[in-house]
C-alpha atoms as one frame of an Amber mdcrd trajectory, in Angstrom:
protein
  83.983 -67.298  46.037  84.792 -64.888  43.285  87.700 -62.496  42.871  86.865
 -59.268  41.039  89.378 -57.636  38.730  89.378 -54.325  40.579  87.360 -51.604
  42.257  83.848 -50.919  40.963  80.139 -51.418  41.365  79.056 -54.999  40.695
  75.626 -56.584  40.288  75.295 -60.183  41.412  72.081 -61.652  40.042  69.983
 -64.790  39.899  67.433 -65.631  37.190  64.988 -68.534  37.200  62.582 -69.482
  34.367  59.308 -68.929  36.239  57.528 -68.188  39.493  54.810 -70.146  41.268
  51.532 -70.300  39.395  48.511 -68.435  40.702  50.206 -65.516  42.454  47.331
 -63.072  42.801  49.187 -59.774  42.451  51.342 -60.700  39.420  49.772 -61.257
  36.015  50.469 -64.750  34.605  52.978 -65.562  37.346  53.723 -69.101  36.105
  55.148 -67.607  32.884  56.978 -64.802  34.711  60.701 -65.089  35.331  62.078
 -64.756  38.845  64.999 -62.312  39.096  66.903 -61.062  42.134  70.050 -59.017
  42.546  72.558 -57.754  45.034  74.745 -54.722  44.382  78.182 -54.354  45.951
  80.799 -51.627  45.754  84.439 -52.565  45.903  86.455 -49.519  46.838  89.748
 -49.554  48.757  88.835 -46.222  50.382  85.615 -47.695  51.844  87.264 -50.772
  53.375  86.124 -54.385  53.442  82.422 -55.025  53.197  79.962 -57.895  53.657
  76.386 -57.787  52.413  73.517 -57.729  54.925  72.355 -61.110  56.219  68.689
 -62.119  56.593  67.729 -64.600  59.315  64.019 -65.121  58.519  62.871 -67.223
  55.517  61.205 -65.438  52.545  57.920 -67.351  52.833  55.350 -66.357  55.445
  51.685 -67.002  56.194  48.936 -64.530  56.992  45.256 -64.738  57.930  42.450
 -62.892  56.181  41.159 -59.796  57.993  43.951 -59.892  60.617  46.952 -57.563
  60.621  50.116 -59.332  59.453  53.652 -58.421  60.489  56.957 -59.659  59.092
  60.537 -58.733  59.866  63.312 -60.295  57.743  65.749 -60.354  60.675  68.323
 -58.384  58.690  71.637 -57.254  60.103  74.956 -56.082  58.714  77.970 -58.144
  59.848  80.245 -55.077  59.479  78.050 -52.912  61.708  76.964 -50.680  58.811
  73.545 -49.047  59.026  70.750 -50.559  56.975  67.492 -49.164  55.662  64.494
 -50.790  54.014  62.256 -49.814  51.102  59.730 -51.549  48.888  60.510 -52.250
  45.257  58.542 -53.977  42.503  59.593 -57.615  41.895  61.614 -58.064  38.723
  61.443 -60.560  35.880  64.936 -59.777  34.613  67.560 -57.102  35.015  65.922
 -53.680  34.796  62.441 -55.098  34.039  59.668 -55.342  36.610  57.009 -58.062
  36.491  53.906 -57.311  34.416  50.882 -55.793  36.136  52.246 -55.915  39.698
  49.792 -54.688  42.334  50.463 -54.135  46.034  48.749 -56.786  48.184  46.364
 -54.191  49.652  45.028 -53.284  46.187  41.245 -52.776  46.214  40.643 -55.653
  43.763  41.713 -58.237  46.386  38.967 -57.015  48.718  36.250 -56.437  46.114
  36.526 -60.038  44.863  35.407 -61.336  48.280  32.839 -58.630  48.950  34.735
 -56.656  51.605  34.146 -52.914  51.925  37.632 -51.635  51.063  37.139 -48.482
  53.126  36.634 -50.617  56.251  38.893 -53.607  55.502  41.654 -53.093  58.084
  41.715 -55.333  61.171  39.724 -52.861  63.303  37.136 -52.351  60.548  37.544
 -48.579  60.676  39.646 -47.796  57.602  41.179 -49.127  54.396  43.871 -51.806
  54.527  47.448 -50.543  54.665  50.700 -52.044  53.432  53.900 -50.425  54.750
  57.540 -51.090  55.554  59.355 -49.389  58.405  62.486 -47.908  56.772  64.519
 -48.313  59.995  63.483 -51.746  61.340  62.329 -53.489  58.159  59.052 -54.585
  59.744  56.356 -54.962  57.111  52.763 -54.408  58.201  49.768 -55.456  56.131
  46.621 -54.392  57.940  44.844 -56.564  56.857  44.898 -59.198  54.067  41.804
 -59.640  51.905  41.428 -62.515  49.429  42.986 -65.877  50.200  45.898 -66.911
  48.010  49.557 -66.315  47.329  51.046 -62.820  47.020  54.536 -61.736  46.052
  56.428 -58.678  47.311  59.986 -57.387  47.114  62.044 -54.940  49.131  65.586
 -53.615  49.326  67.898 -53.838  52.307  70.286 -50.939  51.670  73.575 -50.714
  53.556  75.124 -47.399  54.517  78.555 -46.578  55.928  79.517 -43.274  57.533
  82.912 -42.122  56.309  84.339 -38.743  57.281  80.913 -37.600  58.465  79.166
 -38.511  55.190  76.804 -41.461  54.605  77.899 -43.612  51.656  75.515 -46.105
  50.050  77.545 -49.309  49.956  75.057 -51.510  48.118  71.860 -53.441  48.621
  70.242 -56.862  48.751  66.816 -57.571  47.240  64.442 -59.801  49.193  61.692
 -61.234  46.988  59.189 -63.076  49.147  55.825 -64.816  49.190  52.926 -64.306
  51.547  50.368 -67.103  51.701  47.018 -65.771  52.925  44.574 -68.282  54.414
  41.222 -68.127  56.150  42.472 -68.769  59.668  42.574 -67.333  63.164  45.746
 -65.468  64.021  46.521 -65.496  67.734  49.418 -63.056  68.059  51.577 -63.267
  71.195
């Protein structure tokens, strides 16, 4: 628990010396700091506020050449609306990791000899990597090279006050996707 001195916008952050080694889409990941933050607004006119909660762990597995789906299970305990958007993982406040590439970058398909233009699960188009801004479901159709990937996204909370949407704050989810050569039998 922490008591703030008064109204304002506050950044709550966490910094760790390094990330896992061998993350494919971050250059020199073992020497790259791990940084996350949450932003809250304390304003007596906006009322009490809790940050969004996430029910699903930030580590997930995927299979090569099969569409992968992940939903963080986010909800707002106050009933505020939430939206989702990708961001680049950070290595410290205001500084993104060096040489970050989205997991569907062409290099992760070229290195295993896949035709990038036909690398989605159906084999009829390039792989995609998207987040649904309303539900938070991330779709990667479909992973290429085996290995560990890192992504980050914001869960932004919004409150409607007097007919106007106010951005209350956000939570950053920095997560890992472990891609293996396996068979994915979706329900």
